[in-house]
Structures are given as structure tokens and as C-alpha cells.
XYZ file of C-alpha atoms in Angstrom:
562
model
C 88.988 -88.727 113.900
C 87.699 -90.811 110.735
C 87.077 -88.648 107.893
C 83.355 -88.049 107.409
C 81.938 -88.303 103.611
C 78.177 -87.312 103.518
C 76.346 -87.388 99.958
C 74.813 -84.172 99.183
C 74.827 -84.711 95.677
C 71.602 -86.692 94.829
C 70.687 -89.717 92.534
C 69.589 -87.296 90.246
C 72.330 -85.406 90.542
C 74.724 -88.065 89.761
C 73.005 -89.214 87.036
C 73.298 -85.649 85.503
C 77.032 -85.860 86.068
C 77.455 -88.943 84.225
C 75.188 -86.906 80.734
C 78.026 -83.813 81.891
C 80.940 -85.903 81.570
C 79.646 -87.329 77.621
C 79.481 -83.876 76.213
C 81.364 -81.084 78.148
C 81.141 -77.903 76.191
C 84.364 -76.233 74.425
C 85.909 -72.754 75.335
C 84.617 -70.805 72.285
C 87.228 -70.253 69.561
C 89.004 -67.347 69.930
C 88.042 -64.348 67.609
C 91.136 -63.009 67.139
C 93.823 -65.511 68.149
C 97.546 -64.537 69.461
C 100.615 -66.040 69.407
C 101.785 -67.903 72.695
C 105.134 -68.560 73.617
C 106.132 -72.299 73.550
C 108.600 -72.115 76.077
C 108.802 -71.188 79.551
C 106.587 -73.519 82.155
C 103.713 -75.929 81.429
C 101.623 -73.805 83.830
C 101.162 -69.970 82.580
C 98.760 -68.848 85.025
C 97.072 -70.082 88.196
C 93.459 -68.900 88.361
C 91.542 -68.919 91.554
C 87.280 -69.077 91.425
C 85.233 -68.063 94.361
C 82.017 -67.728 94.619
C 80.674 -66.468 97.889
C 78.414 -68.128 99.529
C 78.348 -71.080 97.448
C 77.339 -74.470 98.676
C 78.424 -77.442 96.545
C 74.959 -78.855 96.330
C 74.159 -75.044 93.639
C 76.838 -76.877 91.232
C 73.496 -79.107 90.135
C 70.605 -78.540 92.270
C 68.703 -76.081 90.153
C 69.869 -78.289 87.311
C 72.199 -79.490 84.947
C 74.225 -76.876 84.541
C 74.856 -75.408 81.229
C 78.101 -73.379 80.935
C 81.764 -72.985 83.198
C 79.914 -75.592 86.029
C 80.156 -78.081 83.197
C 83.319 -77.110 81.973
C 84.571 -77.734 85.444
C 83.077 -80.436 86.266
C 83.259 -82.836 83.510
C 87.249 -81.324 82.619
C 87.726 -80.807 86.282
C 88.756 -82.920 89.706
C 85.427 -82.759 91.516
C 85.875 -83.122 95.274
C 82.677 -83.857 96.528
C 83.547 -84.105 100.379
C 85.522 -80.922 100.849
C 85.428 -78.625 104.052
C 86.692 -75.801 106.014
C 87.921 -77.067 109.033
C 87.625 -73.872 111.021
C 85.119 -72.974 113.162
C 83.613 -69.243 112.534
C 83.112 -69.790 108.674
C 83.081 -66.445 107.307
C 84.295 -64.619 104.298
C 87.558 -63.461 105.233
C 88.353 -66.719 106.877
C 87.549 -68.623 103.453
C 89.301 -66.633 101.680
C 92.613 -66.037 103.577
C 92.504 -69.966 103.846
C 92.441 -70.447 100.217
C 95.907 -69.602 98.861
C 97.671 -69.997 102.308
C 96.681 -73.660 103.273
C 96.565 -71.979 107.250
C 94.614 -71.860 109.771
C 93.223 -69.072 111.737
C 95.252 -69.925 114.837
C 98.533 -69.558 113.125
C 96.921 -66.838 110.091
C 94.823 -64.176 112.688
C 92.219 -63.924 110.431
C 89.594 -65.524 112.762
C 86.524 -63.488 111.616
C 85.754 -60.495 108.945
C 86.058 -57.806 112.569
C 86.869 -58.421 115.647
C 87.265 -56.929 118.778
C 91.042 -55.441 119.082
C 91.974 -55.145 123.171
C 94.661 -52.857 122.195
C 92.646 -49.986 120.954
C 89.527 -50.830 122.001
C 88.016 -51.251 118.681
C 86.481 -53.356 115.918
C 88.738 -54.096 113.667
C 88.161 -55.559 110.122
C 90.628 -58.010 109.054
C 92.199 -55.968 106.192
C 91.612 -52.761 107.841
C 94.964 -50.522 107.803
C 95.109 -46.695 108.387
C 98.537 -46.163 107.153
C 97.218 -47.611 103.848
C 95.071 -45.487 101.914
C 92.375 -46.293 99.158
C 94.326 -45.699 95.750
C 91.365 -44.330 93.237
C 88.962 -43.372 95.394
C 87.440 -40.293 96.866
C 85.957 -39.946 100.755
C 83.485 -42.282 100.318
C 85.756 -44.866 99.364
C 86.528 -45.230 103.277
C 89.283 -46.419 105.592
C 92.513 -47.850 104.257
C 92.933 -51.740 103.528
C 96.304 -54.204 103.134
C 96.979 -57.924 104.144
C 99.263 -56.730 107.334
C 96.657 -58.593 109.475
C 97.347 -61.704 107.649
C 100.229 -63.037 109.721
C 101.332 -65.574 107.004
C 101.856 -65.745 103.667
C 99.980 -66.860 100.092
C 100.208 -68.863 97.160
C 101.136 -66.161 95.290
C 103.938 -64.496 97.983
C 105.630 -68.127 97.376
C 105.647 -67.906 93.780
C 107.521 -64.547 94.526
C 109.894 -65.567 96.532
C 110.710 -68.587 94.370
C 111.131 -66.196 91.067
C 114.874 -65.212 90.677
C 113.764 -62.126 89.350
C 114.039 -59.022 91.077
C 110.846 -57.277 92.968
C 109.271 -55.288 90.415
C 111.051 -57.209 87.236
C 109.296 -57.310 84.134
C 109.720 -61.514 84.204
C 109.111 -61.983 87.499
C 105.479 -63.805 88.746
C 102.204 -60.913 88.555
C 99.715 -61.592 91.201
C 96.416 -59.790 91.045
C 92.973 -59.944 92.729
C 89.848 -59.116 92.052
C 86.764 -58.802 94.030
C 83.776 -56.551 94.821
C 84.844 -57.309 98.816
C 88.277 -55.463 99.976
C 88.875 -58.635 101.896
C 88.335 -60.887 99.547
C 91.100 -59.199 96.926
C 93.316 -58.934 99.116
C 93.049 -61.589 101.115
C 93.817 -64.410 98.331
C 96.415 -61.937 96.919
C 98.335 -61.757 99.732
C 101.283 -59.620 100.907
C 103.812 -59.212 97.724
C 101.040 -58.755 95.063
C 101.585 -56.516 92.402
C 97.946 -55.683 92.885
C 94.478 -56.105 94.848
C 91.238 -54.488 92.990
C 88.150 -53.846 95.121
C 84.830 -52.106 94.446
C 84.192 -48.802 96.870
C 82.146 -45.735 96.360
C 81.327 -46.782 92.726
C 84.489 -47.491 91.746
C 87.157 -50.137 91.505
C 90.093 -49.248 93.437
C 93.178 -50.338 95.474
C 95.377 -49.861 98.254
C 98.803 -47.549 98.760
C 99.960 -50.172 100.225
C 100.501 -52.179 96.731
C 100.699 -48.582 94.605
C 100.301 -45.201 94.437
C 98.375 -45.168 91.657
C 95.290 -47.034 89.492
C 96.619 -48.134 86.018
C 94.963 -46.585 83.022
C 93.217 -49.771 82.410
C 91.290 -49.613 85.884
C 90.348 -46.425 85.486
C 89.028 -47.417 81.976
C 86.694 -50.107 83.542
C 85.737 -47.290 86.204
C 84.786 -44.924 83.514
C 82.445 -47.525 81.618
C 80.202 -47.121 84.837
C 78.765 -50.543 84.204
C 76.661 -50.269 86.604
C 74.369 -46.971 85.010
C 73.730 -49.405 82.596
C 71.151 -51.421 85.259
C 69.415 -47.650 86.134
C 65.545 -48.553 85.544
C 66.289 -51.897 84.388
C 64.524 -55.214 86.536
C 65.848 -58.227 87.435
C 63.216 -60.975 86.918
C 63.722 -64.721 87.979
C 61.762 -67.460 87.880
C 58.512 -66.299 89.441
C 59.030 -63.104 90.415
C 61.541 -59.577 89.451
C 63.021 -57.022 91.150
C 63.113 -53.211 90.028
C 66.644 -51.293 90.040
C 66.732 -47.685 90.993
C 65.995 -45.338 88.137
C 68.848 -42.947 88.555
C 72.500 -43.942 89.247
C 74.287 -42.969 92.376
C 74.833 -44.747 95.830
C 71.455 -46.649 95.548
C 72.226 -48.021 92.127
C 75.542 -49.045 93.044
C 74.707 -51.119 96.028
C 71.567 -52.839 94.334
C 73.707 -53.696 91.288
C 76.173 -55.272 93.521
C 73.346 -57.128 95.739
C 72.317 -58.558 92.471
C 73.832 -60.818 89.501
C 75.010 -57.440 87.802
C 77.507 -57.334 90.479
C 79.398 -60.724 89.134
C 79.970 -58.811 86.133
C 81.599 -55.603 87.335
C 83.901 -58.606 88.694
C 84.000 -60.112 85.037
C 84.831 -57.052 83.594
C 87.766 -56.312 85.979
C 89.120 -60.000 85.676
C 88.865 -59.712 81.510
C 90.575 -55.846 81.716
C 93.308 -57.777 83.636
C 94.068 -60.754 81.356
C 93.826 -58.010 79.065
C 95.887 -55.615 80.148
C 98.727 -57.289 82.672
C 99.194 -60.105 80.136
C 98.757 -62.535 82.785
C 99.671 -65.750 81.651
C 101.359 -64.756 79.048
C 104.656 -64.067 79.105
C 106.445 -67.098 80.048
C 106.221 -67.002 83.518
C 103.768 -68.287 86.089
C 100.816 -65.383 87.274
C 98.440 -65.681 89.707
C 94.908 -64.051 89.232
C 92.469 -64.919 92.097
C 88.714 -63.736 91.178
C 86.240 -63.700 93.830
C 82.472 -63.167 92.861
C 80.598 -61.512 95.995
C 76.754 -60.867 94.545
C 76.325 -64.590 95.560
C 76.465 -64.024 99.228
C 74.637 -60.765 99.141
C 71.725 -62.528 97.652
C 72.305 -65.615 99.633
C 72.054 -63.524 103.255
C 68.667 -61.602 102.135
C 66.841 -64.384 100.593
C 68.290 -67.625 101.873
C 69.283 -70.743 99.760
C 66.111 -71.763 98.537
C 64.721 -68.827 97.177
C 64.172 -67.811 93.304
C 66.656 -65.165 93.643
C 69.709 -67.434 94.775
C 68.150 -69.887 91.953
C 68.570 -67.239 89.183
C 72.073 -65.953 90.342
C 73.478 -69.701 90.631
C 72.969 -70.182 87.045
C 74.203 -67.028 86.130
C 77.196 -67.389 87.866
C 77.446 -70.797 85.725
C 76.941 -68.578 82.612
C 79.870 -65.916 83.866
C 82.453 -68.268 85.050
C 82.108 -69.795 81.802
C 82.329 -66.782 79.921
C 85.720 -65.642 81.999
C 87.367 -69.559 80.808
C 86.765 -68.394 77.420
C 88.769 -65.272 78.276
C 91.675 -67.165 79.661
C 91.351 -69.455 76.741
C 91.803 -66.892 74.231
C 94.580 -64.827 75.999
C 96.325 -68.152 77.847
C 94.806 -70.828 76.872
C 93.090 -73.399 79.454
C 95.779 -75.878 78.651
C 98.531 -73.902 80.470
C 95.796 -72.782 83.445
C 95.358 -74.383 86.324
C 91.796 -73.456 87.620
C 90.479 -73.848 91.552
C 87.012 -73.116 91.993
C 86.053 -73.289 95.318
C 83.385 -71.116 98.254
C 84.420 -69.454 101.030
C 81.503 -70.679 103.152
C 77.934 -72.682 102.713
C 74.832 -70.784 104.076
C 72.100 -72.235 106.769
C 68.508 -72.132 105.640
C 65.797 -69.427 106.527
C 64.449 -70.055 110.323
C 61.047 -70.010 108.849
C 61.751 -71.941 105.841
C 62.519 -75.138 108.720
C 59.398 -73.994 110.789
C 57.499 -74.883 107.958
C 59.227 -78.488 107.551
C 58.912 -78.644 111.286
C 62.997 -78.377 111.340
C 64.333 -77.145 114.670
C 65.944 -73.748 113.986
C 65.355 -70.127 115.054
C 66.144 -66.981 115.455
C 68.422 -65.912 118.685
C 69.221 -63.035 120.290
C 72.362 -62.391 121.456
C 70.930 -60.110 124.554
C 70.006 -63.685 126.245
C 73.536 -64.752 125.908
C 75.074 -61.390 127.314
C 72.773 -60.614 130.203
C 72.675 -64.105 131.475
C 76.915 -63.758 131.734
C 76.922 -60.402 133.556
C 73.729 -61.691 136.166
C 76.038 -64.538 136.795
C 79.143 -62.239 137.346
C 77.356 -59.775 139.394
C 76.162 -62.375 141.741
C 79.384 -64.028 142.503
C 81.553 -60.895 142.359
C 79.536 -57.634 142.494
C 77.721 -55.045 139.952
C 79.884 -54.230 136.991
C 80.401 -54.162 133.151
C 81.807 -57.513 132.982
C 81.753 -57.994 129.328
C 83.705 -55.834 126.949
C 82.713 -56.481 123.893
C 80.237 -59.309 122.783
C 80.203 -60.111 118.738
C 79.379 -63.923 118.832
C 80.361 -66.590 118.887
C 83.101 -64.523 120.704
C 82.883 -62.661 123.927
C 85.363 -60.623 124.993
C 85.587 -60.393 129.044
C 86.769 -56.759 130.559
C 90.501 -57.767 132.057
C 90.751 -54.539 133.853
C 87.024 -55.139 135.689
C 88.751 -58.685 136.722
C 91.595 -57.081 137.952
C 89.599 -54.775 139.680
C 87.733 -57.052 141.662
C 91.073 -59.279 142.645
C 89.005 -62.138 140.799
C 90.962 -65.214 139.058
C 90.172 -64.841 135.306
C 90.516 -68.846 134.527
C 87.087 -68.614 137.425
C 85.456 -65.626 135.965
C 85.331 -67.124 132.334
C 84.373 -70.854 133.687
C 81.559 -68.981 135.771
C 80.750 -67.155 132.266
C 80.538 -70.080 130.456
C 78.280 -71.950 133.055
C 75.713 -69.246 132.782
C 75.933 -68.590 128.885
C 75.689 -72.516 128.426
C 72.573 -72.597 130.328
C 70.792 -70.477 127.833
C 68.500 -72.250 125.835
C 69.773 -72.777 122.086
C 73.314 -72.976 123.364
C 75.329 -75.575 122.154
C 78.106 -75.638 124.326
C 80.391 -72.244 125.274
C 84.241 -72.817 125.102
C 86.860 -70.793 127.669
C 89.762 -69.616 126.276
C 91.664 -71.545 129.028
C 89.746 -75.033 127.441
C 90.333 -74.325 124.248
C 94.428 -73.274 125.240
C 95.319 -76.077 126.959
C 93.126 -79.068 124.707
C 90.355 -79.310 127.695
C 87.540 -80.045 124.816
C 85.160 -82.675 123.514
C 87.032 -84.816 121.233
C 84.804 -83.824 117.990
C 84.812 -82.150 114.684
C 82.811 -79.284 115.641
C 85.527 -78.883 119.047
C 88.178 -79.325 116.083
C 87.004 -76.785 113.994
C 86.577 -74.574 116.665
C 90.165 -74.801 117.973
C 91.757 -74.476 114.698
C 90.318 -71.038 114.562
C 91.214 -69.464 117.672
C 93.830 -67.047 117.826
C 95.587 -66.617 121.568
C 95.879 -62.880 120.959
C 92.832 -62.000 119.120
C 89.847 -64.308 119.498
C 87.724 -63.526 122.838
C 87.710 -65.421 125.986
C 84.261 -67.159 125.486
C 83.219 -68.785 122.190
C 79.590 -69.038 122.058
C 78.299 -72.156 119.877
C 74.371 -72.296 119.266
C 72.703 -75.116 118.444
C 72.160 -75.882 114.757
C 70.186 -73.893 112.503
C 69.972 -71.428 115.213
C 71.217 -68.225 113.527
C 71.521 -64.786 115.489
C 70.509 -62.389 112.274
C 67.139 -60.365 112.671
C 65.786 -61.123 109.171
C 67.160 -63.019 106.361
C 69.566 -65.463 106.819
C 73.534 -66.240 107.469
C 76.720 -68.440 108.560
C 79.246 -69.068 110.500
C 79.579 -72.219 112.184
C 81.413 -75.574 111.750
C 78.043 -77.434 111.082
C 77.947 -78.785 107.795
C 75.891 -76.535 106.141
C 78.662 -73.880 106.543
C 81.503 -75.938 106.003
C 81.291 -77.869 103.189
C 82.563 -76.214 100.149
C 82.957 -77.030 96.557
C 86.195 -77.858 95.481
C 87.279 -78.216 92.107
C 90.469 -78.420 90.389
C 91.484 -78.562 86.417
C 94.718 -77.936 84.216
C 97.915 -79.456 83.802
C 98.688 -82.245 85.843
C 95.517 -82.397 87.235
C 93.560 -86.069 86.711
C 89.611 -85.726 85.574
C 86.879 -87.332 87.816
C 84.760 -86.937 90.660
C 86.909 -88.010 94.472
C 84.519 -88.695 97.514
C 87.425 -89.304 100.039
C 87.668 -86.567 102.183
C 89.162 -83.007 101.172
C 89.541 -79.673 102.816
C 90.469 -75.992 101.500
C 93.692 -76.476 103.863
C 94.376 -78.853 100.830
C 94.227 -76.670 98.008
C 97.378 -74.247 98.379
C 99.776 -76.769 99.027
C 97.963 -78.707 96.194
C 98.732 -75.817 93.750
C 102.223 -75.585 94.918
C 103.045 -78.980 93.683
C 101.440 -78.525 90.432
C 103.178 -75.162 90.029
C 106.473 -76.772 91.400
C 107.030 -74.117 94.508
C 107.253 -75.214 98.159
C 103.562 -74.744 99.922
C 103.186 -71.338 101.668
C 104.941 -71.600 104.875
C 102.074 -71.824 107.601
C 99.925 -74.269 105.005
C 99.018 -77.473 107.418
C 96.900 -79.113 104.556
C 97.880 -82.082 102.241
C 98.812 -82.386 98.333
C 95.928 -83.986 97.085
C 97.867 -86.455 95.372
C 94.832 -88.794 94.065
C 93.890 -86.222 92.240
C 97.342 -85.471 90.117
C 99.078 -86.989 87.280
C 101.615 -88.104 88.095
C 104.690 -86.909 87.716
C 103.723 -83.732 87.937
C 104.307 -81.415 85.204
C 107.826 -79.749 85.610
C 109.022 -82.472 88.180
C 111.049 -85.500 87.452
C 109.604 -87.418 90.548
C 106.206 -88.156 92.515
C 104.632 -85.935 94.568
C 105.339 -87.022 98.225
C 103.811 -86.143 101.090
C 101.413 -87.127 104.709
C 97.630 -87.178 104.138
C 94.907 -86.884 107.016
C 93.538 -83.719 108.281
C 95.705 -81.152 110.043
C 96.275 -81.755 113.836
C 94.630 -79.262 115.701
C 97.715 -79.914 118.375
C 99.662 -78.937 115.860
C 97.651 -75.599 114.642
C 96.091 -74.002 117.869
C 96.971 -71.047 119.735
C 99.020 -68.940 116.905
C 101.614 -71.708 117.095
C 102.494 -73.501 113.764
């Protein structure tokens, strides 16, 4: 398959990169500078940058930006042709892709919930009753760890690699920090020292890292940032938006839904620099930061609103502000930053309408009740379907059994009906999707590098594009472009300035990291080191980095086997 490059960025654009690159702004001077140790290796701390819900084309398209975008990009490798290359592009897939370099077939994490045959239950992807919240009282909710996550991170590696025992004082710290349970812990990983998450009001963690929050956590919990917002507005260009007057539930969840939620994540990230000396003490941390507000905005407004407009830059103005941090504390000479998204966005249905764009809205009850007429006219009356979440419909095995039927028939006959549905791209059997019976295209690609044998359903339900199945606002999810391409962004040590148009994926970056922090690549990573993109040699290595380039094989990464 020939690797596809489109230019999003536009002439404008460009030209705006090429005034970025004269003059890209300084990290502030410290205010009270401390001593860092000379010795020990070239890269003190890896820092991860998400931003949900971000599509590359925000990094200029309200304009030049003014703050950590320009720091990246004119300091940074800009990969302007980078994309997930999975097919249900959602949150937790982005992130458990990030620092793992693997897909969901081999990973498990093929959606944020899904349907779980054994109990007969939606399942979240981090969800874990015999982990606790840590912090928390009842409204914090059920427990959360990575044992879903079938494979390990960037930062389990870096573990493994240390000689130090679990627990040492010199052995790697790996922390995350998000607003979204799965997003912490997801880019954490499994031997973390820590994953931070905001519930009921309060930052908080799982049992299944510690059985208690530090002092420092609690500290940021006691702040209550977010009282600070009670009666405040949020105004944007054109337009403002009123915050509750008292604090409580209500407060919370609008301050999160908002740009004030990126700095309860800034505050947590700076507390942990702080207060874990992360990148400074001679060894190599990991601190993965995942900013959530984006995507809350992003779903109620869609990507051309005022609101997504006003929390783009101000994401620019926070990610610069947490650079300065690590600048003070590490300094950005011994970091090596990613920035990257966990998914793109489509555009509102009615924001195409009025462009004449085909789009719409679809509901799912067309899909469903076109499936079980077609069942209950071959085979008889019955609950055919067990659960239906799409793109993924999960047949009823025992009904099938029931009725003597062949299953391979029953989810062809499925298929037939639920592709005849208008606004239906093309439906995909489990048995097709198994055995390699598919179109021989990127979306087909995508689509079988994120099925999971034991956990994805036995239909996968593609609508056309732009045709979105939310009631009001908008969302993602598929492997059209708009979803899957991603900014991707890498600066630090060994890491060569400039802007690379050949193609890129976030399979890429963990195994990219690994080389630049001189650790084999997690062991399910499939991506590629993105070698034009690193000095070379690479700090901390007496040789070149070596190694196959292309996209993964989806022979090679389908059906849970690496």
C-alpha cells in the first residue's frame, strides 16, 4: 500500500512556519535556578503531550501560534503526515497506542467500553473492581488499572531495563496525569509508580499502583482550583459562557468541559516535577500529560466553532507554560518531548449541510432492526443481537446455538442486511476480517489492525463518511482521515529540527523514543524508529540506529497475534 501524504497545512500556513522557525521563543529564565547533576544520561526525562481531540491542522489554523506550538514546532521534528492506523479512533485507543507502539489486535484496547461476553457487560477499558480509587470518596466510582492492556509501555521498558530494584530510590519514576482515568493510565502503563486522574472533584489514583495519595496530591486537591471559576465566564471570540455560581458537582464538570480543565492538568503535571523530582536525579523518568478539556469542547461544539478556537490557543499558552516548568526543574536540553492527539474530530452534520457536504446524522436503530428482520426471516423470531455499540455488533451465540444455525451464515446474512442500510459503508464479519477476506485498502487496514479475536464483536459496522451516529454535537471514530491524522511532534536530544512530510504513524513514536532513550521498543510495538528524524548516532549509542521502515503488516498484527 503506498504511503498516502495529503497537505492539510495551507500556503498560509507554511508561510507562517517559515516566520516560526526565524524567531522561536525561549523557555523563560528560571526564577530560582537549581543545581543539575552533570552526570548520569543525556536524556533526564521523557515527557509525553496529548491533547485530546486535537487535529494537526489547530497547530496553525486559528493562527500563528504564539507560545509551546512554536516552541515545538520551530525546536521540534514536525511530522506533518502522521496517523493512527487503527480503525475505531477513540481515546483509549490513542492513548494506549502512544507509549506501546501496538495495535489493538495484539493490545485489547479496541474501544473506551465494550461489550464483555463473559459477564455480560460493558466494560471500560481500564475498568478493574479489585482496584479501588485511592483518594476518593463514593462518588469517585468503580476501580481503574491497566490489567486490560495486554502489553506493555514505554515506561514498563524503561523499568525493566533499570538494574535497580522495584521500588529503588534510582530506579526510572513513571507518572501520568490526566483529567480521563484512561488516559493516565493508559500511557503509564503497568509498572508505574503512579497514574493521577480527576473524579468526584478530586485528583486521585488507583490501589492498584498505591495505597495511598502523596501529600503533594492532596495539596493540589485542597487548592480546589476549580472554586476559583464559581461565577466567573468564559468569553471567546464572539460570544462567553457563564460558570455555575456555587462550587460542587456542576462546577466541577463545567470547569473540566472548559479551558480551566487544562489547568487542573497543569497544576498536577507542575506538583509532579515538583515534587517526584522527575528528571532530576540522574536517571531517566517518564511523565506522560494528557490534556482532556480539548475533546470535551471539541464533541459539544465541533471543530469550527469559537469555543474550540479559544481553547486551541490556550492550550498553546499552557503547554508552553508546562516547558518552562521542565526547563526550570530539568531543563529542555535533557527532555525529550512528544506531542501528539489521540484522535482528529469530524465536522458538525449541519455545519456540511450548509456547504452542501454529504454528512448526517444516523441512527443506529436502522442498523439493528434491519439485522434482526433479516435473522427472523431466515431463521425464526428471536433476540438475535446481544449487544449493539457501533461500529461493533455483538451477535447472541447461545440464540445461534439454539436455532442449530451456522454462525459463519448468521453473521454473513447480518452483514447483507446491515450493508443494505443506507449510509453504510461496508459491514465486516468477524470470519472476513479473521481469515484476510477484505478489500485491499487503508480503511480495511485500519480496521483489521483493531480487531481483537476475543473482544471486538462479530459485525463491524462502517458508515459512510461524515456520517456520525451522535444525537447533537459532534464526534469520532473512524479510520477516515479526519479521525486519523494526528499531530506528531518530537524535540530533545538526538532529535533533528524540521518539518518531515513522508509518512508517519503513532505506531512510530514508542519505538522512536526507545532508541533515543537507548531501551529496546516495548515488546508488542509493530511501528518503525523514525530514523530521518534523529541525529545520528544517537545520544548514548556508539552506532546508527537500524531498523525496517513501512507501515506495520496488518498480517502480521490481526487477531491478538503479534
Amino acid at each position: 500500500m503506498s504511503a498516502r501524504v495529503p497537505s492539510l497545512l495551507s500556503r498560509a500556513a507554511a508561510a507562517a512556519l517559515v516566520l516560526l522557525s526565524v524567531a522561536a521563543p525561549r523557555a523563560q529564565a528560571p526564577t530560582a535556578p537549581q543545581a543539575r547533576r552533570q552526570d548520569g544520561p543525556p536524556v533526564r526525562l521523557v515527557l509525553l503531550i496529548a491533547v485530546d481531540q486535537f487535529r494537526p491542522d489547530y497547530l496553525t489554523r486559528f493562527g500563528p501560534p504564539s507560545a509551546g506550538f512554536r516552541t515545538l514546532m520551530t525546536r521540534g521534528a514536525v511530522f506533518t503526515a502522521a496517523y493512527l492506523e487503527h480503525g475505531i479512533t477513540v481515546t483509549a485507543v490513542g492513548h494506549s497506542t502512544m507509549l506501546t507502539g501496538a495495535t489493538p489486535s495484539v493490545s485489547g484496547i479496541i474501544e473506551n467500553a465494550w461489550y464483555e461476553r463473559s459477564t455480560k457487560t460493558t466494560v471500560e477499558s481500564i475498568t478493574d473492581r479489585n482496584a479501588p480509587i485511592v483518594g476518593g470518596d463514593a462518588a469517585a466510582g468503580v476501580g481503574a488499572s491497566p490489567r486490560r492492556l495486554l502489553v506493555p509501555t514505554l515506561g514498563d521498558q524503561m523499568k525493566m531495563a533499570s538494574d535497580q530494584p522495584v521500588g529503588a530510590p534510582g530506579a526510572p519514576r513513571v507518572i501520568g496525569v490526566s483529567l480521563k482515568d484512561r488516559s493516565a493510565i493508559l500511557t503509564a502503563g503497568h509498572a508505574a509508580d503512579a497514574a493521577y486522574f480527576f473524579r468526584g472533584g478530586r485528583f486521585v489514583t488507583s490501589a492498584y499502583y498505591r495505597a495511598d495519595l502523596p501529600a503533594w496530591v492532596q495539596a493540589v486537591n485542597a487548592r480546589r482550583i476549580q472554586d476559583s471559576y464559581a461565577r466567573k465566564v468564559w468569553t471567546f471570540e464572539g460570544g462567553a459562557r457563564n460558570y455555575p455560581t456555587e462550587p460542587g458537582p456542576r462546577l466541577d464538570a463545567a470547569v473540566a468541559a472548559s479551558p480551566a480543565g487544562n489547568e487542573l492538568v497543569l497544576a498536577m503535571a507542575t506538583a509532579a516535577l515538583e515534587h517526584e523530582q522527575l528528571g532530576q536525579r540522574g536517571v531517566t523518568d517518564v511523565l506522560t500529560v494528557s490534556f482532556s478539556s480539548n475533546d470535551s469542547v471539541g464533541h459539544t461544539y465541533g471543530p469550527e466553532s469559537p469555543e474550540v478556537r479559544d481553547i486551541t490557543r490556550q492550550t498553546d499558552k499552557q503547554v508552553q507554560r508546562l516547558l518552562d516548568e521542565v526547563e526550570r526543574r530539568v531543563g529542555l536540553s535533557r527532555t525529550l518531548v512528544a506531542f501528539t492527539a489521540d484522535h482528529g474530530v469530524a465536522p458538525l452534520p449541519e455545519a456540511l449541510a450548509a456547504r452542501r457536504i454529504p454528512g448526517g446524522r444516523f441512527p443506529v436503530a436502522t442498523v439493528t432492526e434491519a439485522i434482526e428482520a433479516a435473522l427472523d426471516g431466515k431463521y425464526g423470531a428471536a433476540q438475535w443481537i446481544e449487544k449493539a455499540s457501533l461500529p461493533n455488533v455483538y451477535l447472541d451465540a447461545a440464540v445461534i446455538a439454539q436455532r442449530g444455525a451456522d454462525a459463519t451464515e448468521v453473521r454473513r446474512v447480518a452483514a447483507d442486511a446491515a450493508s443494505a442500510v443506507p449510509h453504510v459503508a461496508r459491514v465486516y464479519t468477524r470470519d472476513a476480517i479473521l481469515t484476510g477476506a477484505v478489500p485491499r485498502d487503508l480503511a480495511s487496514e485500519r480496521i483489521t489492525r483493531g480487531y481483537h479475536r476475543d473482544r471486538s464483536g462479530d459485525l463491524h459496522v462502517l458508515l459512510e463518511p461524515h456520517w456520525i451516529t451522535a444525537a447533537a454535537g459532534t464526534t469520532h471514530g473512524t479510520p477516515y482521515g479526519y479521525d486519523a491524522h494526528i499531530p506528531l511532534i518530537l524535540m530533545g536530544p538526538g532529535v533533528q529540527a524540521g518539518t518531515y512530510r513522508d509518512h508517519a504513524t503513532l505506531l512510530d513514536l514508542a519505538p522512536t523514543l526507545a532508541a533515543l532513550v537507548d531501551v529496546e521498543p516495548p515488546a508488542a510495538s509493530v511501528g518503525r524508529v523514525l530514523t530521518e528524524a534523529l541525529v545520528r548516532p544517537v545520544p548514548g549509542r556508539g552506532s546508527q540506529v537500524h531498523t525496517t521502515s513501512g507501515r506495520p503488516s496488518p498480517a502480521a498484527a490481526t487477531a491478538g497475534e503479534p
